[in-house]
Amino acid sequence: MDAIQTLIQEHRLILRVVEALESYAEQVDRERQVARDEVADFVSFLAEFVDLCHHGKEENVLFAALADAGFPTTSGPLAVMRTDHDRGRRLVRRIRELSEKAEAWDEADFESFAGLARAYADLLRDHIRREDEVLYPMAEEHLSRAQQRHVEELFRLFEEQREAGRRHERLHGLAERLIERHGRAGADREPASRRSRPVPNCCGL
Ligand SMILES: [Fe+2]
């Protein structure tokens, strides 16, 4: 699978987990009850799979290749995508703080979690749509086949350096469990063949 297809496959999994997060946050807000471990599991997937693995490959490899090909880094699509990633990191950090809060959640915490989950879901949906529809086609158009193969190779090295094989297995299992427990219409909209397919080449597997 080529580099861009790998990223697109990862987007599909990310969107399903994001939908599960949004659904769980709505339930927590409605019932005023939270399982901190469950929030911590979402945070683990968002921080490790979405940010370290997926955004890490984009920023360190794909965006770098596009910058080498002449695309500006302080304006245009690369700058916008990095800003989105930073916003996502800040939101996940705030969700992590809530999950680690020593005291029991108060009213403001329940509302805060729901708001953060909604903001993260809105951000990621919009961000992923722009990457799928604008950034990735731009990469496919402007990077030569040789450059795209080089990106593929660098993805592999990026994942290897992070000893990501075992991490991938754990995170993929975590994602499926979260989707199973909290996913709603999203799971039904996905064809069964796609639901059961692991993300190939993600995190080194
Ligand atoms: Fe992405």
Short mmCIF file of C-alpha atoms and ligand atoms in Angstrom, two decimals:
data_model
loop_
_atom_site.label_atom_id
_atom_site.label_comp_id
_atom_site.label_asym_id
_atom_site.label_seq_id
_atom_site.Cartn_x
_atom_site.Cartn_y
_atom_site.Cartn_z
CA MET A 1 0.00 0.00 0.00
CA ASP A 2 1.41 3.40 -0.89
CA ALA A 3 2.01 6.19 1.62
CA ILE A 4 -1.12 8.22 0.88
CA GLN A 5 -3.38 5.16 0.95
CA THR A 6 -1.92 4.24 4.35
CA LEU A 7 -2.83 7.68 5.71
CA ILE A 8 -6.34 7.46 4.22
CA GLN A 9 -6.88 4.06 5.88
CA GLU A 10 -5.74 5.54 9.19
CA HIS A 11 -8.22 8.40 8.74
CA ARG A 12 -11.07 5.87 8.50
CA LEU A 13 -10.16 4.30 11.83
CA ILE A 14 -9.61 7.70 13.46
CA LEU A 15 -13.06 8.91 12.34
CA ARG A 16 -14.73 5.85 13.85
CA VAL A 17 -12.98 6.37 17.20
CA VAL A 18 -13.79 10.09 17.14
CA GLU A 19 -17.44 9.23 16.62
CA ALA A 20 -17.29 6.80 19.55
CA LEU A 21 -15.69 9.51 21.72
CA GLU A 22 -18.43 11.97 20.85
CA SER A 23 -21.11 9.40 21.59
CA TYR A 24 -19.52 8.46 24.94
CA ALA A 25 -19.16 12.10 25.95
CA GLU A 26 -22.86 12.68 25.21
CA GLN A 27 -23.74 9.69 27.38
CA VAL A 28 -21.53 10.95 30.21
CA ASP A 29 -23.08 14.39 29.96
CA ARG A 30 -26.59 12.92 29.99
CA GLU A 31 -26.06 10.46 32.84
CA ARG A 32 -23.60 12.55 34.87
CA GLN A 33 -21.45 9.47 35.39
CA VAL A 34 -18.02 8.80 34.01
CA ALA A 35 -15.61 5.87 33.90
CA ARG A 36 -12.22 7.58 34.10
CA ASP A 37 -10.48 4.53 32.63
CA GLU A 38 -12.64 4.80 29.56
CA VAL A 39 -11.69 8.45 29.08
CA ALA A 40 -8.04 7.48 29.62
CA ASP A 41 -8.36 4.82 26.88
CA PHE A 42 -9.67 7.43 24.43
CA VAL A 43 -6.81 9.74 25.41
CA SER A 44 -4.33 6.92 24.88
CA PHE A 45 -5.58 6.30 21.33
CA LEU A 46 -5.76 10.00 20.46
CA ALA A 47 -2.31 10.80 21.85
CA GLU A 48 -0.47 7.72 20.62
CA PHE A 49 -2.17 6.64 17.41
CA VAL A 50 -3.57 9.91 16.10
CA ASP A 51 -0.88 12.27 17.27
CA LEU A 52 2.39 10.35 17.64
CA CYS A 53 1.87 7.89 14.81
CA HIS A 54 -0.41 9.50 12.23
CA HIS A 55 0.34 13.20 12.69
CA GLY A 56 3.96 12.31 13.37
CA LYS A 57 4.30 10.69 9.94
CA GLU A 58 2.51 13.59 8.28
CA GLU A 59 4.59 16.30 9.92
CA ASN A 60 7.97 14.60 9.93
CA VAL A 61 7.77 12.93 6.54
CA LEU A 62 4.96 14.01 4.21
CA PHE A 63 4.89 17.72 5.05
CA ALA A 64 8.69 17.76 4.98
CA ALA A 65 8.66 16.19 1.50
CA LEU A 66 6.13 18.78 0.31
CA ALA A 67 8.25 21.58 1.80
CA ASP A 68 11.29 20.16 -0.05
CA ALA A 69 9.17 20.21 -3.22
CA GLY A 70 8.67 23.96 -2.74
CA PHE A 71 5.43 24.30 -0.75
CA PRO A 72 5.55 27.08 1.87
CA THR A 73 5.48 26.01 5.50
CA THR A 74 4.29 29.24 7.10
CA SER A 75 1.23 29.75 4.91
CA GLY A 76 -1.11 27.63 2.76
CA PRO A 77 -2.18 24.02 3.36
CA LEU A 78 0.91 22.88 5.32
CA ALA A 79 0.57 25.71 7.83
CA VAL A 80 -3.19 25.14 8.16
CA MET A 81 -2.74 21.40 8.77
CA ARG A 82 -0.06 22.00 11.42
CA THR A 83 -2.33 24.51 13.16
CA ASP A 84 -5.09 21.88 13.20
CA HIS A 85 -2.70 19.32 14.70
CA ASP A 86 -1.70 21.79 17.42
CA ARG A 87 -5.31 22.55 18.23
CA GLY A 88 -6.02 18.82 18.47
CA ARG A 89 -3.06 18.36 20.84
CA ARG A 90 -4.33 21.10 23.11
CA LEU A 91 -7.83 19.59 23.22
CA VAL A 92 -6.47 16.10 24.01
CA ARG A 93 -4.26 17.59 26.74
CA ARG A 94 -7.35 19.11 28.34
CA ILE A 95 -9.27 15.83 28.12
CA ARG A 96 -6.26 14.07 29.70
CA GLU A 97 -6.24 16.60 32.55
CA LEU A 98 -9.91 15.82 33.20
CA SER A 99 -9.28 12.07 33.14
CA GLU A 100 -6.45 12.48 35.67
CA LYS A 101 -8.23 14.89 37.99
CA ALA A 102 -7.79 13.68 41.58
CA GLU A 103 -11.22 14.78 42.78
CA ALA A 104 -14.62 13.55 41.60
CA TRP A 105 -15.96 15.40 38.56
CA ASP A 106 -18.27 18.31 39.24
CA GLU A 107 -20.94 19.75 36.96
CA ALA A 108 -18.42 21.90 35.15
CA ASP A 109 -16.21 18.86 34.41
CA PHE A 110 -19.06 16.92 32.80
CA GLU A 111 -19.90 19.87 30.61
CA SER A 112 -16.27 20.49 29.84
CA PHE A 113 -15.73 16.89 28.71
CA ALA A 114 -18.76 17.03 26.42
CA GLY A 115 -17.60 20.34 24.94
CA LEU A 116 -14.02 19.17 24.44
CA ALA A 117 -15.11 15.91 22.79
CA ARG A 118 -17.45 17.80 20.46
CA ALA A 119 -14.76 20.35 19.59
CA TYR A 120 -12.24 17.57 18.92
CA ALA A 121 -14.69 15.63 16.75
CA ASP A 122 -15.61 18.73 14.74
CA LEU A 123 -11.95 19.63 14.30
CA LEU A 124 -10.87 16.16 13.19
CA ARG A 125 -13.75 15.67 10.76
CA ASP A 126 -13.04 18.98 9.10
CA HIS A 127 -9.28 18.42 9.17
CA ILE A 128 -9.48 14.92 7.70
CA ARG A 129 -11.84 16.07 4.96
CA ARG A 130 -9.37 18.80 3.97
CA GLU A 131 -6.46 16.40 3.98
CA ASP A 132 -8.33 13.79 1.94
CA GLU A 133 -9.71 16.31 -0.54
CA VAL A 134 -6.92 18.89 -0.78
CA LEU A 135 -3.59 17.97 0.79
CA TYR A 136 -3.26 14.35 -0.30
CA PRO A 137 -4.30 15.00 -3.93
CA MET A 138 -1.78 17.86 -3.90
CA ALA A 139 0.93 15.46 -2.71
CA GLU A 140 0.02 12.88 -5.33
CA GLU A 141 0.10 15.54 -8.02
CA HIS A 142 3.34 17.26 -7.05
CA LEU A 143 5.52 14.47 -5.68
CA SER A 144 7.07 12.22 -8.32
CA ARG A 145 6.64 8.45 -8.05
CA ALA A 146 10.22 8.23 -6.78
CA GLN A 147 9.51 10.88 -4.11
CA GLN A 148 6.33 9.06 -3.07
CA ARG A 149 8.28 5.80 -2.74
CA HIS A 150 10.81 7.67 -0.61
CA VAL A 151 7.97 8.91 1.62
CA GLU A 152 6.78 5.30 1.96
CA GLU A 153 10.26 4.21 3.02
CA LEU A 154 10.55 7.06 5.52
CA PHE A 155 7.15 6.10 6.99
CA ARG A 156 8.52 2.61 7.54
CA LEU A 157 11.64 3.97 9.24
CA PHE A 158 9.61 6.43 11.32
CA GLU A 159 7.50 3.56 12.63
CA GLU A 160 10.49 1.29 13.22
CA GLN A 161 12.31 3.93 15.23
CA ARG A 162 9.36 4.16 17.57
CA GLU A 163 9.23 0.41 18.04
CA ALA A 164 5.65 0.81 17.01
CA GLY A 165 4.79 -2.77 16.11
CA ARG A 166 3.61 -3.84 19.54
CA ARG A 167 2.09 -0.43 20.17
CA HIS A 168 0.06 -0.73 16.97
CA GLU A 169 -1.40 -4.05 18.01
CA ARG A 170 -2.46 -2.63 21.36
CA LEU A 171 -3.86 0.60 19.90
CA HIS A 172 -5.77 -1.16 17.16
CA GLY A 173 -7.35 -3.47 19.75
CA LEU A 174 -8.13 -0.45 21.90
CA ALA A 175 -9.78 1.34 18.96
CA GLU A 176 -11.96 -1.66 18.11
CA ARG A 177 -13.04 -1.99 21.74
CA LEU A 178 -13.95 1.70 22.02
CA ILE A 179 -15.86 1.58 18.71
CA GLU A 180 -17.65 -1.60 19.78
CA ARG A 181 -18.72 -0.07 23.10
CA HIS A 182 -19.51 3.46 22.06
CA GLY A 183 -19.74 3.65 18.28
CA ARG A 184 -23.21 4.37 17.00
CA ALA A 185 -24.37 4.96 13.45
CA GLY A 186 -20.77 5.13 12.25
CA ALA A 187 -20.22 1.42 12.66
CA ASP A 188 -23.44 0.69 10.80
CA ARG A 189 -22.49 2.93 7.92
CA GLU A 190 -19.18 1.10 7.44
CA PRO A 191 -19.31 -2.03 5.33
CA ALA A 192 -18.51 -5.13 7.41
CA SER A 193 -15.47 -5.88 5.26
CA ARG A 194 -14.02 -2.49 6.14
CA ARG A 195 -14.89 -2.75 9.82
CA SER A 196 -12.98 -5.95 10.31
CA ARG A 197 -9.96 -4.98 8.24
CA PRO A 198 -6.90 -3.92 10.22
CA VAL A 199 -5.11 -0.75 9.20
CA PRO A 200 -2.29 -2.03 7.03
CA ASN A 201 1.22 -0.71 7.50
CA CYS A 202 0.15 1.55 10.30
CA CYS A 203 2.73 1.81 13.05
CA GLY A 204 4.98 -0.68 11.39
CA LEU A 205 2.73 -3.71 10.90
FE FE B 1 -4.20 13.08 8.69
#
